[in-house]
Amino acid sequence: MIMLYGSQRDYDAMAGRPGDDPPPMSPEQVAAMHAHMEAVHQELAESGELVDAQGLTAPVHARRIRLRQGAPVVTDGPYPETQEVLAGFTIVDCDSFDRATRIAARFVDPDAGGAYVDVRPVADGIEDLH
């Protein structure tokens, strides 16, 4: 799984809302970012390596559930203690972890807000968790 990260500020920038870090993205920049993602996903689909890919809504639409004294407590996002959240993911089925790493590198695009991504194998069973 290739995990892409962002922050509420990144989502605000994509929506063109004022801000300094990062500055608002132009409609052309947003279109270019989406075109890049679509092109990479299309290539992965054509090679048979794409399993699934989804973007997630902005952190302002998220909820965190924690247990406090044995009872669930719900907090609406965004969360001030967390700057970055999972913004989307791509799941690939490829020959090796090295190949997955090369694919993941294609999603790193500082101009589109993606300074880094993580890649981790998906566990097939409990034995993979060790």
mmCIF file of C-alpha atoms in Angstrom:
data_model
loop_
_atom_site.group_PDB
_atom_site.id
_atom_site.type_symbol
_atom_site.label_atom_id
_atom_site.label_comp_id
_atom_site.label_asym_id
_atom_site.label_seq_id
_atom_site.Cartn_x
_atom_site.Cartn_y
_atom_site.Cartn_z
ATOM 1 C CA MET A 1 0.000 0.000 0.000
ATOM 2 C CA ILE A 2 1.290 3.403 -0.973
ATOM 3 C CA MET A 3 0.069 5.978 1.528
ATOM 4 C CA LEU A 4 -0.119 9.636 0.575
ATOM 5 C CA TYR A 5 -0.237 12.310 3.255
ATOM 6 C CA GLY A 6 -1.584 15.814 3.542
ATOM 7 C CA SER A 7 -2.894 18.315 6.037
ATOM 8 C CA GLN A 8 -5.983 20.460 6.301
ATOM 9 C CA ARG A 9 -3.802 23.315 5.015
ATOM 10 C CA ASP A 10 -3.016 21.237 1.896
ATOM 11 C CA TYR A 11 -6.715 20.610 1.275
ATOM 12 C CA ASP A 12 -7.392 24.333 1.779
ATOM 13 C CA ALA A 13 -4.638 25.162 -0.738
ATOM 14 C CA MET A 14 -6.174 22.754 -3.288
ATOM 15 C CA ALA A 15 -9.515 24.522 -2.796
ATOM 16 C CA GLY A 16 -7.791 27.870 -3.479
ATOM 17 C CA ARG A 17 -8.344 29.158 0.049
ATOM 18 C CA PRO A 18 -5.928 31.853 1.231
ATOM 19 C CA GLY A 19 -2.896 30.724 3.190
ATOM 20 C CA ASP A 20 0.831 31.198 3.340
ATOM 21 C CA ASP A 21 2.128 27.655 3.791
ATOM 22 C CA PRO A 22 1.311 26.273 1.354
ATOM 23 C CA PRO A 23 -0.023 29.089 -0.825
ATOM 24 C CA PRO A 24 -3.331 28.550 -2.630
ATOM 25 C CA MET A 25 -3.098 26.330 -5.696
ATOM 26 C CA SER A 26 -4.400 27.644 -8.993
ATOM 27 C CA PRO A 27 -7.038 25.627 -10.845
ATOM 28 C CA GLU A 28 -4.300 24.745 -13.347
ATOM 29 C CA GLN A 29 -2.057 23.381 -10.579
ATOM 30 C CA VAL A 30 -4.892 21.273 -9.168
ATOM 31 C CA ALA A 31 -5.716 19.982 -12.651
ATOM 32 C CA ALA A 32 -2.050 19.116 -13.248
ATOM 33 C CA MET A 33 -1.873 17.238 -9.929
ATOM 34 C CA HIS A 34 -5.001 15.242 -10.768
ATOM 35 C CA ALA A 35 -3.722 14.560 -14.294
ATOM 36 C CA HIS A 36 -0.443 13.241 -12.872
ATOM 37 C CA MET A 37 -2.249 10.931 -10.435
ATOM 38 C CA GLU A 38 -4.616 9.744 -13.160
ATOM 39 C CA ALA A 39 -1.738 9.025 -15.549
ATOM 40 C CA VAL A 40 0.185 6.978 -12.969
ATOM 41 C CA HIS A 41 -2.945 5.033 -12.007
ATOM 42 C CA GLN A 42 -3.788 4.414 -15.684
ATOM 43 C CA GLU A 43 -0.305 3.017 -16.320
ATOM 44 C CA LEU A 44 -0.641 0.759 -13.270
ATOM 45 C CA ALA A 45 -4.065 -0.422 -14.453
ATOM 46 C CA GLU A 46 -2.672 -1.209 -17.903
ATOM 47 C CA SER A 47 0.234 -3.164 -16.393
ATOM 48 C CA GLY A 48 -2.181 -5.101 -14.166
ATOM 49 C CA GLU A 49 -0.511 -3.818 -10.979
ATOM 50 C CA LEU A 50 -3.301 -1.520 -9.747
ATOM 51 C CA VAL A 51 -5.567 -3.065 -7.114
ATOM 52 C CA ASP A 52 -7.286 0.070 -5.789
ATOM 53 C CA ALA A 53 -6.693 3.783 -5.358
ATOM 54 C CA GLN A 54 -8.757 6.277 -3.408
ATOM 55 C CA GLY A 55 -8.431 9.819 -2.209
ATOM 56 C CA LEU A 56 -9.805 10.730 1.192
ATOM 57 C CA THR A 57 -11.820 13.797 2.137
ATOM 58 C CA ALA A 58 -10.289 16.680 4.057
ATOM 59 C CA PRO A 59 -9.458 16.177 7.743
ATOM 60 C CA VAL A 60 -12.217 18.636 8.665
ATOM 61 C CA HIS A 61 -14.647 15.825 7.715
ATOM 62 C CA ALA A 62 -12.966 13.214 9.914
ATOM 63 C CA ARG A 63 -13.823 11.916 13.358
ATOM 64 C CA ARG A 64 -11.483 10.314 15.878
ATOM 65 C CA ILE A 65 -12.874 7.864 18.390
ATOM 66 C CA ARG A 66 -10.910 7.114 21.571
ATOM 67 C CA LEU A 67 -11.707 5.289 24.763
ATOM 68 C CA ARG A 68 -11.668 7.428 27.903
ATOM 69 C CA GLN A 69 -12.446 5.656 31.141
ATOM 70 C CA GLY A 70 -13.931 2.797 29.135
ATOM 71 C CA ALA A 71 -16.333 4.962 27.094
ATOM 72 C CA PRO A 72 -15.898 6.082 23.478
ATOM 73 C CA VAL A 73 -15.248 9.800 23.025
ATOM 74 C CA VAL A 74 -15.663 11.308 19.558
ATOM 75 C CA THR A 75 -13.620 14.297 18.390
ATOM 76 C CA ASP A 76 -14.398 16.047 15.109
ATOM 77 C CA GLY A 77 -11.456 16.928 12.876
ATOM 78 C CA PRO A 78 -9.225 18.534 11.975
ATOM 79 C CA TYR A 79 -6.992 17.644 14.879
ATOM 80 C CA PRO A 80 -4.646 20.384 16.070
ATOM 81 C CA GLU A 81 -2.181 17.856 17.489
ATOM 82 C CA THR A 82 -1.824 16.152 14.086
ATOM 83 C CA GLN A 83 -0.477 18.158 11.180
ATOM 84 C CA GLU A 84 -0.528 15.384 8.579
ATOM 85 C CA VAL A 85 -3.117 12.740 7.920
ATOM 86 C CA LEU A 86 -3.634 9.991 5.383
ATOM 87 C CA ALA A 87 -4.912 11.803 2.281
ATOM 88 C CA GLY A 88 -5.232 8.823 -0.027
ATOM 89 C CA PHE A 89 -3.836 5.460 -0.912
ATOM 90 C CA THR A 90 -2.910 3.260 -3.832
ATOM 91 C CA ILE A 91 -2.735 -0.494 -3.499
ATOM 92 C CA VAL A 92 -0.551 -2.313 -6.010
ATOM 93 C CA ASP A 93 0.106 -5.986 -6.613
ATOM 94 C CA CYS A 94 3.557 -6.221 -8.112
ATOM 95 C CA ASP A 95 6.586 -8.497 -8.287
ATOM 96 C CA SER A 96 8.537 -7.118 -5.351
ATOM 97 C CA PHE A 97 8.790 -4.564 -2.578
ATOM 98 C CA ASP A 98 11.480 -2.836 -4.661
ATOM 99 C CA ARG A 99 9.019 -2.474 -7.542
ATOM 100 C CA ALA A 100 6.393 -1.061 -5.138
ATOM 101 C CA THR A 101 9.012 1.411 -3.904
ATOM 102 C CA ARG A 102 9.752 2.553 -7.474
ATOM 103 C CA ILE A 103 6.020 3.015 -8.082
ATOM 104 C CA ALA A 104 5.647 4.955 -4.812
ATOM 105 C CA ALA A 105 8.444 7.324 -5.825
ATOM 106 C CA ARG A 106 6.274 8.483 -8.740
ATOM 107 C CA PHE A 107 3.780 9.962 -6.262
ATOM 108 C CA VAL A 108 6.319 12.208 -4.542
ATOM 109 C CA ASP A 109 5.658 15.668 -5.908
ATOM 110 C CA PRO A 110 6.512 18.637 -3.667
ATOM 111 C CA ASP A 111 4.804 21.017 -6.141
ATOM 112 C CA ALA A 112 1.517 19.174 -5.542
ATOM 113 C CA GLY A 113 1.878 19.031 -1.759
ATOM 114 C CA GLY A 114 3.210 15.477 -1.633
ATOM 115 C CA ALA A 115 6.687 15.797 -0.150
ATOM 116 C CA TYR A 116 6.752 12.103 0.770
ATOM 117 C CA VAL A 117 4.756 8.893 0.684
ATOM 118 C CA ASP A 118 5.058 5.659 2.654
ATOM 119 C CA VAL A 119 4.968 2.194 1.170
ATOM 120 C CA ARG A 120 4.157 -0.841 3.331
ATOM 121 C CA PRO A 121 3.228 -4.405 2.515
ATOM 122 C CA VAL A 122 -0.366 -5.380 3.269
ATOM 123 C CA ALA A 123 -0.505 -8.299 5.703
ATOM 124 C CA ASP A 124 -1.967 -11.482 4.228
ATOM 125 C CA GLY A 125 -2.384 -13.033 7.664
ATOM 126 C CA ILE A 126 -1.402 -12.823 11.294
ATOM 127 C CA GLU A 127 2.008 -14.306 10.576
ATOM 128 C CA ASP A 128 2.854 -11.206 8.500
ATOM 129 C CA LEU A 129 2.390 -8.958 11.542
ATOM 130 C CA HIS A 130 5.582 -10.143 13.240
#
